C-alpha positions as YAML, in Angstrom:
chain: A
units: angstrom
residues:
- id: 1
  name: UNK
  ca: [140.48, 132.72, 30.62]
- id: 2
  name: UNK
  ca: [143.30, 130.37, 29.58]
- id: 3
  name: UNK
  ca: [142.94, 126.64, 28.96]
- id: 4
  name: UNK
  ca: [146.33, 125.12, 29.62]
- id: 5
  name: UNK
  ca: [145.95, 121.37, 29.17]
- id: 6
  name: UNK
  ca: [148.65, 119.27, 30.88]
- id: 7
  name: UNK
  ca: [151.42, 121.19, 32.65]
- id: 8
  name: UNK
  ca: [154.58, 119.79, 34.20]
- id: 9
  name: UNK
  ca: [155.02, 120.44, 37.95]
- id: 10
  name: UNK
  ca: [157.27, 123.49, 37.39]
- id: 11
  name: UNK
  ca: [154.97, 125.08, 34.86]
- id: 12
  name: UNK
  ca: [151.95, 124.38, 37.05]
- id: 13
  name: UNK
  ca: [153.58, 125.91, 40.09]
- id: 14
  name: UNK
  ca: [154.50, 129.05, 38.05]
- id: 15
  name: UNK
  ca: [150.98, 129.38, 36.72]
- id: 16
  name: UNK
  ca: [149.34, 128.95, 40.12]
- id: 17
  name: UNK
  ca: [151.73, 131.42, 41.72]
- id: 18
  name: UNK
  ca: [150.65, 134.11, 39.21]
- id: 19
  name: UNK
  ca: [146.89, 133.30, 39.28]
- id: 20
  name: UNK
  ca: [144.20, 134.60, 41.60]
- id: 21
  name: UNK
  ca: [141.22, 132.52, 40.47]
- id: 22
  name: UNK
  ca: [140.48, 129.21, 38.82]
- id: 23
  name: UNK
  ca: [137.42, 127.67, 37.26]
- id: 24
  name: UNK
  ca: [137.00, 123.93, 37.46]
- id: 25
  name: UNK
  ca: [134.40, 123.04, 34.83]
- id: 26
  name: UNK
  ca: [134.39, 119.22, 34.87]
- id: 27
  name: UNK
  ca: [131.14, 118.06, 36.42]
- id: 28
  name: UNK
  ca: [131.10, 115.11, 38.82]
- id: 29
  name: UNK
  ca: [134.83, 114.48, 39.02]
- id: 30
  name: UNK
  ca: [135.66, 111.95, 41.69]
- id: 31
  name: UNK
  ca: [138.33, 113.89, 43.57]
- id: 32
  name: UNK
  ca: [139.69, 116.97, 41.79]
- id: 33
  name: UNK
  ca: [143.35, 117.16, 42.55]
- id: 34
  name: UNK
  ca: [143.57, 120.28, 40.36]
- id: 35
  name: UNK
  ca: [141.15, 122.01, 42.67]
- id: 36
  name: UNK
  ca: [143.19, 121.06, 45.76]
- id: 37
  name: UNK
  ca: [146.34, 122.36, 44.01]
- id: 38
  name: UNK
  ca: [144.64, 125.65, 43.02]
- id: 39
  name: UNK
  ca: [143.32, 126.23, 46.51]
- id: 40
  name: UNK
  ca: [146.60, 125.16, 48.11]
- id: 41
  name: UNK
  ca: [148.39, 127.77, 46.00]
- id: 42
  name: UNK
  ca: [146.08, 130.51, 47.14]
- id: 43
  name: UNK
  ca: [143.80, 130.64, 44.12]
- id: 44
  name: UNK
  ca: [140.07, 130.89, 44.63]
- id: 45
  name: UNK
  ca: [138.62, 127.96, 42.64]
- id: 46
  name: UNK
  ca: [135.05, 128.06, 41.36]
- id: 47
  name: UNK
  ca: [133.77, 124.44, 41.18]
- id: 48
  name: UNK
  ca: [130.60, 122.56, 40.16]
- id: 49
  name: UNK
  ca: [128.27, 121.96, 43.06]
- id: 50
  name: UNK
  ca: [128.72, 118.19, 42.92]
- id: 51
  name: UNK
  ca: [131.38, 115.53, 43.03]
- id: 52
  name: UNK
  ca: [134.82, 115.65, 44.64]
- id: 53
  name: UNK
  ca: [135.53, 119.31, 43.95]
- id: 54
  name: UNK
  ca: [132.43, 120.33, 45.88]
- id: 55
  name: UNK
  ca: [133.66, 118.28, 48.83]
- id: 56
  name: UNK
  ca: [137.06, 120.04, 48.69]
- id: 57
  name: UNK
  ca: [135.55, 123.51, 48.31]
- id: 58
  name: UNK
  ca: [132.73, 123.72, 50.84]
- id: 59
  name: UNK
  ca: [132.16, 127.45, 50.51]
- id: 60
  name: UNK
  ca: [128.84, 127.96, 48.69]
- id: 61
  name: UNK
  ca: [130.08, 131.24, 47.14]
- id: 62
  name: UNK
  ca: [132.72, 129.22, 45.25]
- id: 63
  name: UNK
  ca: [130.36, 126.43, 44.09]
- id: 64
  name: UNK
  ca: [128.06, 126.89, 41.11]
- id: 65
  name: UNK
  ca: [125.02, 125.02, 39.72]
- id: 66
  name: UNK
  ca: [125.24, 126.15, 36.11]
- id: 67
  name: UNK
  ca: [127.03, 128.72, 33.92]
- id: 68
  name: UNK
  ca: [124.83, 131.66, 34.90]
- id: 69
  name: UNK
  ca: [125.27, 130.83, 38.58]
- id: 70
  name: UNK
  ca: [129.05, 130.66, 38.04]
- id: 71
  name: UNK
  ca: [129.14, 134.04, 36.32]
- id: 72
  name: UNK
  ca: [127.03, 135.62, 39.08]
- id: 73
  name: UNK
  ca: [129.32, 134.29, 41.80]
- id: 74
  name: UNK
  ca: [132.53, 135.24, 39.98]
- id: 75
  name: UNK
  ca: [131.29, 138.76, 39.33]
- id: 76
  name: UNK
  ca: [130.23, 139.15, 42.96]
- id: 77
  name: UNK
  ca: [133.65, 138.04, 44.24]
- id: 78
  name: UNK
  ca: [135.60, 140.17, 41.74]
- id: 79
  name: UNK
  ca: [133.87, 143.26, 43.18]
- id: 80
  name: UNK
  ca: [134.98, 142.67, 46.74]
- id: 81
  name: UNK
  ca: [138.73, 142.44, 47.48]
- id: 82
  name: UNK
  ca: [137.96, 142.10, 51.22]
- id: 83
  name: UNK
  ca: [135.73, 139.11, 50.56]
- id: 84
  name: UNK
  ca: [138.46, 137.58, 48.32]
- id: 85
  name: UNK
  ca: [140.98, 137.93, 51.18]
- id: 86
  name: UNK
  ca: [138.57, 136.38, 53.70]
- id: 87
  name: UNK
  ca: [137.83, 133.46, 51.45]
- id: 88
  name: UNK
  ca: [141.52, 132.89, 50.72]
- id: 89
  name: UNK
  ca: [142.23, 132.71, 54.47]
- id: 90
  name: UNK
  ca: [139.38, 130.27, 55.06]
- id: 91
  name: UNK
  ca: [140.41, 128.10, 52.14]
- id: 92
  name: UNK
  ca: [144.05, 127.99, 53.26]
- id: 93
  name: UNK
  ca: [142.98, 126.59, 56.62]
- id: 94
  name: UNK
  ca: [140.69, 124.03, 54.92]
- id: 95
  name: UNK
  ca: [143.46, 122.99, 52.52]
- id: 96
  name: UNK
  ca: [145.87, 121.95, 55.32]
- id: 97
  name: UNK
  ca: [144.31, 118.46, 55.13]
- id: 98
  name: UNK
  ca: [145.63, 118.05, 51.57]
- id: 99
  name: UNK
  ca: [149.26, 119.03, 52.22]
- id: 100
  name: UNK
  ca: [151.69, 116.29, 51.26]
- id: 101
  name: UNK
  ca: [153.32, 116.53, 54.71]
- id: 102
  name: UNK
  ca: [149.86, 115.97, 56.32]
- id: 103
  name: UNK
  ca: [149.36, 112.88, 54.15]
- id: 104
  name: UNK
  ca: [152.71, 111.45, 55.15]
- id: 105
  name: UNK
  ca: [152.03, 112.12, 58.86]
- id: 106
  name: UNK
  ca: [148.66, 110.38, 58.61]
- id: 107
  name: UNK
  ca: [150.12, 107.45, 56.74]
- id: 108
  name: UNK
  ca: [152.90, 106.99, 59.35]
- id: 109
  name: UNK
  ca: [150.30, 107.18, 62.16]
- id: 110
  name: UNK
  ca: [148.27, 104.49, 60.51]
- id: 111
  name: UNK
  ca: [151.32, 102.29, 59.98]
- id: 112
  name: UNK
  ca: [152.27, 102.75, 63.64]
- id: 113
  name: UNK
  ca: [148.79, 101.69, 64.83]
- id: 114
  name: UNK
  ca: [148.97, 98.67, 62.51]
- id: 115
  name: UNK
  ca: [152.38, 97.63, 63.88]
- id: 116
  name: UNK
  ca: [151.49, 98.11, 67.56]
- id: 117
  name: UNK
  ca: [151.20, 94.70, 69.26]
- id: 118
  name: UNK
  ca: [147.67, 93.65, 70.08]
- id: 119
  name: UNK
  ca: [148.75, 92.61, 73.57]
- id: 120
  name: UNK
  ca: [148.92, 95.19, 76.35]
- id: 121
  name: UNK
  ca: [152.48, 96.18, 77.32]
- id: 122
  name: UNK
  ca: [152.18, 94.72, 80.81]
- id: 123
  name: UNK
  ca: [151.47, 91.23, 79.32]
- id: 124
  name: UNK
  ca: [154.12, 91.24, 76.62]
- id: 125
  name: UNK
  ca: [156.78, 89.58, 78.80]
- id: 126
  name: UNK
  ca: [154.32, 86.75, 79.65]
- id: 127
  name: UNK
  ca: [154.02, 85.64, 76.06]
- id: 128
  name: UNK
  ca: [155.76, 82.41, 75.05]
- id: 129
  name: UNK
  ca: [158.77, 82.58, 72.77]
- id: 130
  name: UNK
  ca: [157.96, 81.71, 69.22]
- id: 131
  name: UNK
  ca: [160.67, 79.81, 67.49]
- id: 132
  name: UNK
  ca: [161.37, 80.53, 63.86]
- id: 133
  name: UNK
  ca: [160.24, 77.82, 61.51]
- id: 134
  name: UNK
  ca: [162.87, 75.14, 60.86]
- id: 135
  name: UNK
  ca: [164.09, 74.56, 57.31]
...
């Protein structure tokens, strides 16, 4: 186990690329971007069973109630490479919603909906011209 503290983006990417598992020990964190980054990089994150990390990682085998529960779940997963592979595949699918590209797509969709005129297209040519304000 290695406690890293703050890492720059390059260092973080290198660490996550060389890591198979992660333990997120902060209880009741609101979102847990570190958990999303670990899972997105293919690590299996073990997270407390509450707060944002528990919403990100829905698999009960990766969520723990206390230290002894965490140890039990980690040991069980370490003993099964096939289960690790299966959980990585499931987690990769679930993490699609946190990809930066997905965020940008969603944001652009919302902006598009906001900018769409409230008037149906067949009535747009019936609207009066609005003159710009005079100065």
